[in-house]
Amino acid sequence: MIDISKPAARPANPRFSSGPCAKYPSFTLQALEGAPLGRSHRAAVGKDKLKAAIEETRALLGVPADYHIGIVPASDTGAVEMAMWSLLGARPATMVAWESFGAGWVTDVVKQLKLDATVKTADYGEIVDMAALDYDTDVVFTWNGTTSGVRVTNGDMIPDTRAGLTICDATSAAFAMELPWDKLDVTTFSWQKVLGGEAAHGMIILSPRAVERLESYTPAWPMPKIFRLTKGGKLIEGIFRGETINTPSMLAVEDYLMALEWARSAGGLKGLIARADANAQAIFDFCDANDWIANLAADPATRSNTSVCLKFTDPRITDGAAFAKAVAKRLEAENVAYDIGAYRDAPAGLRIWCGGTVETTDVAALLPWLAWAFEAEINA
Ligand SMILES: Cc1ncc(COP(=O)(O)O)c(C=O)c1O
């Protein structure tokens, strides 16, 4: 008989969702008391907060001084769409995807912008050969595939002397992985991911070459106000000082500022990366020690340290999707892990968020429960 008694301890925080992600460990609603609620975001108090959000982001991520950082509407999706609609079309484009979000960007460019792009895709768990791309085209890719748990290992394959722009969706990578700014012309992310902030606001980071493109090229298609980064052929500089295109939530801004403050206290970017690495490593070790579960990422070098995606490999499992769902349901019912089912378009399995706001002790406490839920489900 296999022992299926419940482990003694539960994670103190069962929030392992891949977005919105867990708040930083010391978060309380009282921490947001300094939000200038009911005030205009264009008043000095609001503008100062927005500017601080931009400059603190620059400091924490090590973004070069000559890169522009803006807060934009519609979360990471808004930032990516704004970049693609504003910049693509000037030269040939290469669209790269190995999971659901990247695939969404491909669809938009091919079907909505109707560009005759070169499309490179790989299956869930695999990655496109990034070294084989033509960087004289504009290349759109996702740094960390949140729905497959597969990430780009580094930017070495992107040439310094490229004629095209690199447009990188880094929403589940920023604040958890090193991003090589000299290789990235547009980088986007949302507050709701690695820092556990609130949704609805995106950030866009532009290299000088991206700005040059914005100021020298006007797309053939109409540009909604919400995407507009230029006026009369010049960059709207105010956006990059916190004069947002439309009204932001000052509550979400305050929350982001507090998350940044926590991130600094946790050792800055290096500290955040170390926290994510330790969380992910605990799961990698668990997979190594158990032959019924494995990382979805085929190549260990590409394994994500934020969205760790797992598949069940036990031959006794006949309906993989139903099995994984039942395991996730058991863990949720026990208040051990919330929201860890694989993404709806991804292969059946589990996805456990390991970004820096998650405590390694909580990941460690979850793993015996995962073994328990697996055995319980097999026995059932
Ligand atoms: C890689 C990637 N791109 C885009 C998105 C969409 O982000 P948002 O809902 O913040 O716009 C997500 C969300 O999980 C993501 O993981």
PDB file of C-alpha atoms in Angstrom, residues 56-305:
ATOM      1  CA  GLU A  56      12.692  53.009  -9.970  1.00  0.00           C
ATOM      2  CA  THR A  57      12.033  50.510 -12.758  1.00  0.00           C
ATOM      3  CA  ARG A  58      15.096  51.794 -14.583  1.00  0.00           C
ATOM      4  CA  ALA A  59      17.263  51.507 -11.468  1.00  0.00           C
ATOM      5  CA  LEU A  60      16.079  48.020 -10.532  1.00  0.00           C
ATOM      6  CA  LEU A  61      16.282  46.530 -14.014  1.00  0.00           C
ATOM      7  CA  GLY A  62      19.476  48.355 -14.950  1.00  0.00           C
ATOM      8  CA  VAL A  63      17.907  49.919 -18.035  1.00  0.00           C
ATOM      9  CA  PRO A  64      20.400  52.232 -19.797  1.00  0.00           C
ATOM     10  CA  ALA A  65      19.909  55.972 -19.336  1.00  0.00           C
ATOM     11  CA  ASP A  66      19.304  56.539 -23.044  1.00  0.00           C
ATOM     12  CA  TYR A  67      16.395  54.058 -23.190  1.00  0.00           C
ATOM     13  CA  HIS A  68      12.845  55.386 -22.827  1.00  0.00           C
ATOM     14  CA  ILE A  69      10.493  53.744 -20.305  1.00  0.00           C
ATOM     15  CA  GLY A  70       6.757  54.380 -20.493  1.00  0.00           C
ATOM     16  CA  ILE A  71       3.659  53.320 -18.576  1.00  0.00           C
ATOM     17  CA  VAL A  72       0.986  52.358 -21.083  1.00  0.00           C
ATOM     18  CA  PRO A  73      -2.619  51.116 -21.084  1.00  0.00           C
ATOM     19  CA  ALA A  74      -3.861  47.512 -21.283  1.00  0.00           C
ATOM     20  CA  SER A  75      -1.150  45.672 -19.409  1.00  0.00           C
ATOM     21  CA  ASP A  76       1.496  43.708 -21.275  1.00  0.00           C
ATOM     22  CA  THR A  77      -0.898  43.047 -24.157  1.00  0.00           C
ATOM     23  CA  GLY A  78      -1.313  46.787 -24.633  1.00  0.00           C
ATOM     24  CA  ALA A  79       2.434  47.336 -24.620  1.00  0.00           C
ATOM     25  CA  VAL A  80       3.129  44.560 -27.155  1.00  0.00           C
ATOM     26  CA  GLU A  81       0.290  45.615 -29.460  1.00  0.00           C
ATOM     27  CA  MET A  82       1.375  49.242 -29.288  1.00  0.00           C
ATOM     28  CA  ALA A  83       4.900  48.242 -30.267  1.00  0.00           C
ATOM     29  CA  MET A  84       3.832  46.015 -33.144  1.00  0.00           C
ATOM     30  CA  TRP A  85       1.309  48.495 -34.545  1.00  0.00           C
ATOM     31  CA  SER A  86       3.703  51.423 -34.234  1.00  0.00           C
ATOM     32  CA  LEU A  87       6.908  49.840 -35.511  1.00  0.00           C
ATOM     33  CA  LEU A  88       6.228  46.924 -37.834  1.00  0.00           C
ATOM     34  CA  GLY A  89       5.860  47.284 -41.577  1.00  0.00           C
ATOM     35  CA  ALA A  90       8.989  49.338 -42.193  1.00  0.00           C
ATOM     36  CA  ARG A  91      10.993  46.222 -43.065  1.00  0.00           C
ATOM     37  CA  PRO A  92      10.309  42.476 -43.250  1.00  0.00           C
ATOM     38  CA  ALA A  93       9.276  40.867 -39.973  1.00  0.00           C
ATOM     39  CA  THR A  94      10.040  37.531 -38.329  1.00  0.00           C
ATOM     40  CA  MET A  95       7.480  36.295 -35.817  1.00  0.00           C
ATOM     41  CA  VAL A  96       8.648  33.705 -33.312  1.00  0.00           C
ATOM     42  CA  ALA A  97       6.418  31.563 -31.076  1.00  0.00           C
ATOM     43  CA  TRP A  98       6.705  28.456 -28.935  1.00  0.00           C
ATOM     44  CA  GLU A  99       3.596  28.811 -26.804  1.00  0.00           C
ATOM     45  CA  SER A 100       0.230  30.517 -26.590  1.00  0.00           C
ATOM     46  CA  PHE A 101       1.121  34.195 -26.080  1.00  0.00           C
ATOM     47  CA  GLY A 102       3.798  34.249 -28.760  1.00  0.00           C
ATOM     48  CA  ALA A 103       1.294  32.528 -31.049  1.00  0.00           C
ATOM     49  CA  GLY A 104      -1.164  35.330 -30.328  1.00  0.00           C
ATOM     50  CA  TRP A 105       1.341  37.941 -31.506  1.00  0.00           C
ATOM     51  CA  VAL A 106       1.886  35.934 -34.692  1.00  0.00           C
ATOM     52  CA  THR A 107      -1.841  35.887 -35.386  1.00  0.00           C
ATOM     53  CA  ASP A 108      -2.147  39.628 -34.858  1.00  0.00           C
ATOM     54  CA  VAL A 109       0.662  40.490 -37.217  1.00  0.00           C
ATOM     55  CA  VAL A 110      -0.351  38.041 -39.941  1.00  0.00           C
ATOM     56  CA  LYS A 111      -4.137  38.351 -39.723  1.00  0.00           C
ATOM     57  CA  GLN A 112      -4.723  41.889 -38.398  1.00  0.00           C
ATOM     58  CA  LEU A 113      -1.761  43.881 -39.705  1.00  0.00           C
ATOM     59  CA  LYS A 114      -1.702  41.505 -42.680  1.00  0.00           C
ATOM     60  CA  LEU A 115       2.087  41.514 -42.900  1.00  0.00           C
ATOM     61  CA  ASP A 116       3.771  38.834 -44.921  1.00  0.00           C
ATOM     62  CA  ALA A 117       5.965  37.840 -41.988  1.00  0.00           C
ATOM     63  CA  THR A 118       8.317  34.887 -41.738  1.00  0.00           C
ATOM     64  CA  VAL A 119       6.835  32.718 -38.996  1.00  0.00           C
ATOM     65  CA  LYS A 120       8.979  30.388 -36.873  1.00  0.00           C
ATOM     66  CA  THR A 121       7.281  28.177 -34.329  1.00  0.00           C
ATOM     67  CA  ALA A 122       8.121  25.302 -32.009  1.00  0.00           C
ATOM     68  CA  ASP A 123       5.894  22.963 -30.004  1.00  0.00           C
ATOM     69  CA  TYR A 124       5.216  23.372 -26.292  1.00  0.00           C
ATOM     70  CA  GLY A 125       8.340  22.336 -24.425  1.00  0.00           C
ATOM     71  CA  GLU A 126      10.633  23.168 -27.335  1.00  0.00           C
ATOM     72  CA  ILE A 127      12.106  26.484 -28.472  1.00  0.00           C
ATOM     73  CA  VAL A 128      12.800  28.048 -31.852  1.00  0.00           C
ATOM     74  CA  ASP A 129      16.481  28.212 -32.816  1.00  0.00           C
ATOM     75  CA  MET A 130      16.997  31.893 -32.053  1.00  0.00           C
ATOM     76  CA  ALA A 131      20.479  31.841 -33.584  1.00  0.00           C
ATOM     77  CA  ALA A 132      19.057  30.929 -36.990  1.00  0.00           C
ATOM     78  CA  LEU A 133      16.858  34.049 -37.315  1.00  0.00           C
ATOM     79  CA  ASP A 134      17.539  36.924 -39.670  1.00  0.00           C
ATOM     80  CA  TYR A 135      18.082  39.941 -37.413  1.00  0.00           C
ATOM     81  CA  ASP A 136      18.049  42.280 -40.352  1.00  0.00           C
ATOM     82  CA  THR A 137      14.294  41.744 -40.163  1.00  0.00           C
ATOM     83  CA  ASP A 138      12.239  42.949 -37.212  1.00  0.00           C
ATOM     84  CA  VAL A 139      12.010  40.011 -34.815  1.00  0.00           C
ATOM     85  CA  VAL A 140       9.080  39.665 -32.389  1.00  0.00           C
ATOM     86  CA  PHE A 141       9.513  37.068 -29.647  1.00  0.00           C
ATOM     87  CA  THR A 142       8.664  36.196 -26.055  1.00  0.00           C
ATOM     88  CA  TRP A 143      11.545  35.928 -23.606  1.00  0.00           C
ATOM     89  CA  ASN A 144       9.778  33.531 -21.263  1.00  0.00           C
ATOM     90  CA  GLY A 145       6.921  31.471 -22.623  1.00  0.00           C
ATOM     91  CA  THR A 146       4.599  31.625 -19.647  1.00  0.00           C
ATOM     92  CA  THR A 147       2.361  28.817 -20.875  1.00  0.00           C
ATOM     93  CA  SER A 148       5.133  26.334 -21.691  1.00  0.00           C
ATOM     94  CA  GLY A 149       7.778  27.218 -19.123  1.00  0.00           C
ATOM     95  CA  VAL A 150      10.416  27.575 -21.832  1.00  0.00           C
ATOM     96  CA  ARG A 151      12.675  30.620 -21.971  1.00  0.00           C
ATOM     97  CA  VAL A 152      15.419  32.124 -24.071  1.00  0.00           C
ATOM     98  CA  THR A 153      18.740  31.353 -22.381  1.00  0.00           C
ATOM     99  CA  ASN A 154      20.540  34.602 -23.254  1.00  0.00           C
ATOM    100  CA  GLY A 155      20.772  37.231 -25.959  1.00  0.00           C
ATOM    101  CA  ASP A 156      24.163  36.273 -27.370  1.00  0.00           C
ATOM    102  CA  MET A 157      22.674  35.188 -30.686  1.00  0.00           C
ATOM    103  CA  ILE A 158      21.260  38.659 -31.358  1.00  0.00           C
ATOM    104  CA  PRO A 159      23.915  40.576 -33.293  1.00  0.00           C
ATOM    105  CA  ASP A 160      24.986  44.018 -32.081  1.00  0.00           C
ATOM    106  CA  THR A 161      24.935  45.187 -35.665  1.00  0.00           C
ATOM    107  CA  ARG A 162      21.409  44.321 -36.734  1.00  0.00           C
ATOM    108  CA  ALA A 163      19.329  46.271 -39.192  1.00  0.00           C
ATOM    109  CA  GLY A 164      16.027  45.123 -37.730  1.00  0.00           C
ATOM    110  CA  LEU A 165      14.469  45.784 -34.333  1.00  0.00           C
ATOM    111  CA  THR A 166      14.000  43.140 -31.652  1.00  0.00           C
ATOM    112  CA  ILE A 167      10.599  43.380 -29.970  1.00  0.00           C
ATOM    113  CA  CYS A 168      10.517  41.269 -26.831  1.00  0.00           C
ATOM    114  CA  ASP A 169       7.527  40.334 -24.683  1.00  0.00           C
ATOM    115  CA  ALA A 170       9.316  39.906 -21.366  1.00  0.00           C
ATOM    116  CA  THR A 171       6.316  39.998 -19.066  1.00  0.00           C
ATOM    117  CA  SER A 172       7.140  36.824 -17.149  1.00  0.00           C
ATOM    118  CA  ALA A 173      10.891  37.446 -17.374  1.00  0.00           C
ATOM    119  CA  ALA A 174      11.428  41.042 -16.215  1.00  0.00           C
ATOM    120  CA  PHE A 175      12.534  41.075 -12.543  1.00  0.00           C
ATOM    121  CA  ALA A 176      13.376  37.352 -12.643  1.00  0.00           C
ATOM    122  CA  MET A 177      15.914  36.978 -15.446  1.00  0.00           C
ATOM    123  CA  GLU A 178      18.804  39.000 -16.823  1.00  0.00           C
ATOM    124  CA  LEU A 179      17.644  40.930 -19.887  1.00  0.00           C
ATOM    125  CA  PRO A 180      20.422  42.093 -22.259  1.00  0.00           C
ATOM    126  CA  TRP A 181      19.299  45.648 -22.946  1.00  0.00           C
ATOM    127  CA  ASP A 182      21.775  46.187 -25.786  1.00  0.00           C
ATOM    128  CA  LYS A 183      20.069  43.321 -27.658  1.00  0.00           C
ATOM    129  CA  LEU A 184      16.491  44.447 -27.019  1.00  0.00           C
ATOM    130  CA  ASP A 185      14.946  47.377 -28.880  1.00  0.00           C
ATOM    131  CA  VAL A 186      11.486  47.056 -27.389  1.00  0.00           C
ATOM    132  CA  THR A 187      10.812  45.269 -24.128  1.00  0.00           C
ATOM    133  CA  THR A 188       7.394  44.970 -22.520  1.00  0.00           C
ATOM    134  CA  PHE A 189       5.960  43.681 -19.275  1.00  0.00           C
ATOM    135  CA  SER A 190       3.042  44.091 -16.916  1.00  0.00           C
ATOM    136  CA  TRP A 191       2.968  44.950 -13.231  1.00  0.00           C
ATOM    137  CA  GLN A 192       0.812  41.921 -12.448  1.00  0.00           C
ATOM    138  CA  LYS A 193       3.556  39.402 -13.140  1.00  0.00           C
ATOM    139  CA  VAL A 194       6.906  38.997 -11.368  1.00  0.00           C
ATOM    140  CA  LEU A 195       6.459  41.805  -8.826  1.00  0.00           C
ATOM    141  CA  GLY A 196       2.911  40.717  -7.992  1.00  0.00           C
ATOM    142  CA  GLY A 197       1.494  44.126  -8.864  1.00  0.00           C
ATOM    143  CA  GLU A 198      -1.932  44.904 -10.240  1.00  0.00           C
ATOM    144  CA  ALA A 199      -3.107  44.290 -13.803  1.00  0.00           C
ATOM    145  CA  ALA A 200      -4.133  46.886 -16.414  1.00  0.00           C
ATOM    146  CA  HIS A 201      -0.851  48.755 -16.706  1.00  0.00           C
ATOM    147  CA  GLY A 202       1.930  47.807 -19.054  1.00  0.00           C
ATOM    148  CA  MET A 203       5.444  49.061 -19.447  1.00  0.00           C
ATOM    149  CA  ILE A 204       7.275  49.616 -22.683  1.00  0.00           C
ATOM    150  CA  ILE A 205      11.029  50.124 -22.868  1.00  0.00           C
ATOM    151  CA  LEU A 206      12.454  51.585 -26.080  1.00  0.00           C
ATOM    152  CA  SER A 207      16.057  51.596 -27.278  1.00  0.00           C
ATOM    153  CA  PRO A 208      17.368  54.634 -29.155  1.00  0.00           C
ATOM    154  CA  ARG A 209      16.977  52.620 -32.386  1.00  0.00           C
ATOM    155  CA  ALA A 210      13.316  51.980 -31.630  1.00  0.00           C
ATOM    156  CA  VAL A 211      12.803  55.712 -31.092  1.00  0.00           C
ATOM    157  CA  GLU A 212      14.603  56.410 -34.347  1.00  0.00           C
ATOM    158  CA  ARG A 213      12.177  54.073 -36.137  1.00  0.00           C
ATOM    159  CA  LEU A 214       9.178  55.720 -34.485  1.00  0.00           C
ATOM    160  CA  GLU A 215      10.347  59.134 -35.656  1.00  0.00           C
ATOM    161  CA  SER A 216      11.218  58.085 -39.198  1.00  0.00           C
ATOM    162  CA  TYR A 217       8.378  55.735 -40.116  1.00  0.00           C
ATOM    163  CA  THR A 218       4.612  56.128 -40.229  1.00  0.00           C
ATOM    164  CA  PRO A 219       2.650  52.885 -40.602  1.00  0.00           C
ATOM    165  CA  ALA A 220       0.149  52.580 -43.421  1.00  0.00           C
ATOM    166  CA  TRP A 221      -2.687  51.695 -41.042  1.00  0.00           C
ATOM    167  CA  PRO A 222      -4.692  53.950 -38.699  1.00  0.00           C
ATOM    168  CA  MET A 223      -3.308  54.267 -35.170  1.00  0.00           C
ATOM    169  CA  PRO A 224      -5.784  54.377 -32.263  1.00  0.00           C
ATOM    170  CA  LYS A 225      -5.030  57.090 -29.688  1.00  0.00           C
ATOM    171  CA  ILE A 226      -4.263  54.406 -27.127  1.00  0.00           C
ATOM    172  CA  PHE A 227      -1.282  53.191 -29.241  1.00  0.00           C
ATOM    173  CA  ARG A 228       0.059  56.573 -30.310  1.00  0.00           C
ATOM    174  CA  LEU A 229       3.652  57.228 -29.259  1.00  0.00           C
ATOM    175  CA  THR A 230       4.412  60.054 -31.684  1.00  0.00           C
ATOM    176  CA  LYS A 231       2.924  63.378 -32.662  1.00  0.00           C
ATOM    177  CA  GLY A 232       3.933  65.149 -35.846  1.00  0.00           C
ATOM    178  CA  GLY A 233       6.706  62.617 -36.412  1.00  0.00           C
ATOM    179  CA  LYS A 234       8.293  63.197 -32.964  1.00  0.00           C
ATOM    180  CA  LEU A 235       8.230  60.942 -29.924  1.00  0.00           C
ATOM    181  CA  ILE A 236       5.754  62.138 -27.301  1.00  0.00           C
ATOM    182  CA  GLU A 237       8.424  62.538 -24.622  1.00  0.00           C
ATOM    183  CA  GLY A 238       5.882  63.201 -21.871  1.00  0.00           C
ATOM    184  CA  ILE A 239       4.716  59.571 -21.933  1.00  0.00           C
ATOM    185  CA  PHE A 240       8.212  58.609 -20.766  1.00  0.00           C
ATOM    186  CA  ARG A 241       8.088  61.059 -17.862  1.00  0.00           C
ATOM    187  CA  GLY A 242       4.817  59.677 -16.539  1.00  0.00           C
ATOM    188  CA  GLU A 243       2.371  61.793 -18.544  1.00  0.00           C
ATOM    189  CA  THR A 244       0.327  58.741 -19.463  1.00  0.00           C
ATOM    190  CA  ILE A 245      -1.805  58.540 -22.615  1.00  0.00           C
ATOM    191  CA  ASN A 246      -4.936  58.106 -20.528  1.00  0.00           C
ATOM    192  CA  THR A 247      -5.850  57.851 -16.863  1.00  0.00           C
ATOM    193  CA  PRO A 248      -3.925  55.295 -14.809  1.00  0.00           C
ATOM    194  CA  SER A 249      -5.009  53.829 -11.470  1.00  0.00           C
ATOM    195  CA  MET A 250      -3.055  55.653  -8.796  1.00  0.00           C
ATOM    196  CA  LEU A 251      -3.844  52.769  -6.454  1.00  0.00           C
ATOM    197  CA  ALA A 252      -2.090  50.385  -8.858  1.00  0.00           C
ATOM    198  CA  VAL A 253       0.796  52.861  -9.192  1.00  0.00           C
ATOM    199  CA  GLU A 254       1.222  53.001  -5.411  1.00  0.00           C
ATOM    200  CA  ASP A 255       1.109  49.222  -5.265  1.00  0.00           C
ATOM    201  CA  TYR A 256       3.815  48.988  -7.933  1.00  0.00           C
ATOM    202  CA  LEU A 257       5.986  51.516  -6.079  1.00  0.00           C
ATOM    203  CA  MET A 258       5.655  49.477  -2.884  1.00  0.00           C
ATOM    204  CA  ALA A 259       6.518  46.285  -4.764  1.00  0.00           C
ATOM    205  CA  LEU A 260       9.622  47.983  -6.167  1.00  0.00           C
ATOM    206  CA  GLU A 261      10.585  49.080  -2.660  1.00  0.00           C
ATOM    207  CA  TRP A 262      10.237  45.503  -1.426  1.00  0.00           C
ATOM    208  CA  ALA A 263      12.260  44.302  -4.427  1.00  0.00           C
ATOM    209  CA  ARG A 264      15.102  46.633  -3.454  1.00  0.00           C
ATOM    210  CA  SER A 265      15.028  45.313   0.092  1.00  0.00           C
ATOM    211  CA  ALA A 266      15.129  41.760  -1.282  1.00  0.00           C
ATOM    212  CA  GLY A 267      18.469  42.454  -2.965  1.00  0.00           C
ATOM    213  CA  GLY A 268      17.329  44.140  -6.159  1.00  0.00           C
ATOM    214  CA  LEU A 269      17.411  42.289  -9.458  1.00  0.00           C
ATOM    215  CA  LYS A 270      20.083  39.834  -8.309  1.00  0.00           C
ATOM    216  CA  GLY A 271      18.071  39.057  -5.178  1.00  0.00           C
ATOM    217  CA  LEU A 272      14.894  38.551  -7.194  1.00  0.00           C
ATOM    218  CA  ILE A 273      16.636  36.246  -9.659  1.00  0.00           C
ATOM    219  CA  ALA A 274      18.124  34.226  -6.785  1.00  0.00           C
ATOM    220  CA  ARG A 275      14.681  33.864  -5.187  1.00  0.00           C
ATOM    221  CA  ALA A 276      13.108  32.664  -8.456  1.00  0.00           C
ATOM    222  CA  ASP A 277      16.034  30.313  -9.105  1.00  0.00           C
ATOM    223  CA  ALA A 278      15.739  28.771  -5.631  1.00  0.00           C
ATOM    224  CA  ASN A 279      11.985  28.291  -6.040  1.00  0.00           C
ATOM    225  CA  ALA A 280      12.339  26.693  -9.451  1.00  0.00           C
ATOM    226  CA  GLN A 281      15.270  24.527  -8.351  1.00  0.00           C
ATOM    227  CA  ALA A 282      13.171  23.041  -5.553  1.00  0.00           C
ATOM    228  CA  ILE A 283      10.699  21.867  -8.203  1.00  0.00           C
ATOM    229  CA  PHE A 284      13.435  20.671 -10.589  1.00  0.00           C
ATOM    230  CA  ASP A 285      14.898  18.567  -7.756  1.00  0.00           C
ATOM    231  CA  PHE A 286      11.464  17.157  -6.980  1.00  0.00           C
ATOM    232  CA  CYS A 287      11.042  16.122 -10.628  1.00  0.00           C
ATOM    233  CA  ASP A 288      14.475  14.484 -10.590  1.00  0.00           C
ATOM    234  CA  ALA A 289      13.496  12.505  -7.512  1.00  0.00           C
ATOM    235  CA  ASN A 290      10.121  11.336  -8.844  1.00  0.00           C
ATOM    236  CA  ASP A 291       9.650   9.393 -12.047  1.00  0.00           C
ATOM    237  CA  TRP A 292       5.949  10.285 -12.446  1.00  0.00           C
ATOM    238  CA  ILE A 293       6.445  13.987 -13.102  1.00  0.00           C
ATOM    239  CA  ALA A 294       8.717  15.937 -15.447  1.00  0.00           C
ATOM    240  CA  ASN A 295       9.430  19.457 -16.647  1.00  0.00           C
ATOM    241  CA  LEU A 296       7.655  20.323 -19.900  1.00  0.00           C
ATOM    242  CA  ALA A 297      10.826  22.073 -21.122  1.00  0.00           C
ATOM    243  CA  ALA A 298      12.744  19.494 -23.141  1.00  0.00           C
ATOM    244  CA  ASP A 299      16.150  21.169 -22.785  1.00  0.00           C
ATOM    245  CA  PRO A 300      17.107  21.855 -19.142  1.00  0.00           C
ATOM    246  CA  ALA A 301      18.927  25.032 -20.254  1.00  0.00           C
ATOM    247  CA  THR A 302      15.603  26.531 -21.365  1.00  0.00           C
ATOM    248  CA  ARG A 303      13.637  25.753 -18.193  1.00  0.00           C
ATOM    249  CA  SER A 304      11.833  28.802 -16.853  1.00  0.00           C
ATOM    250  CA  ASN A 305      12.532  29.954 -13.303  1.00  0.00           C
TER     251      ASN A 305
END
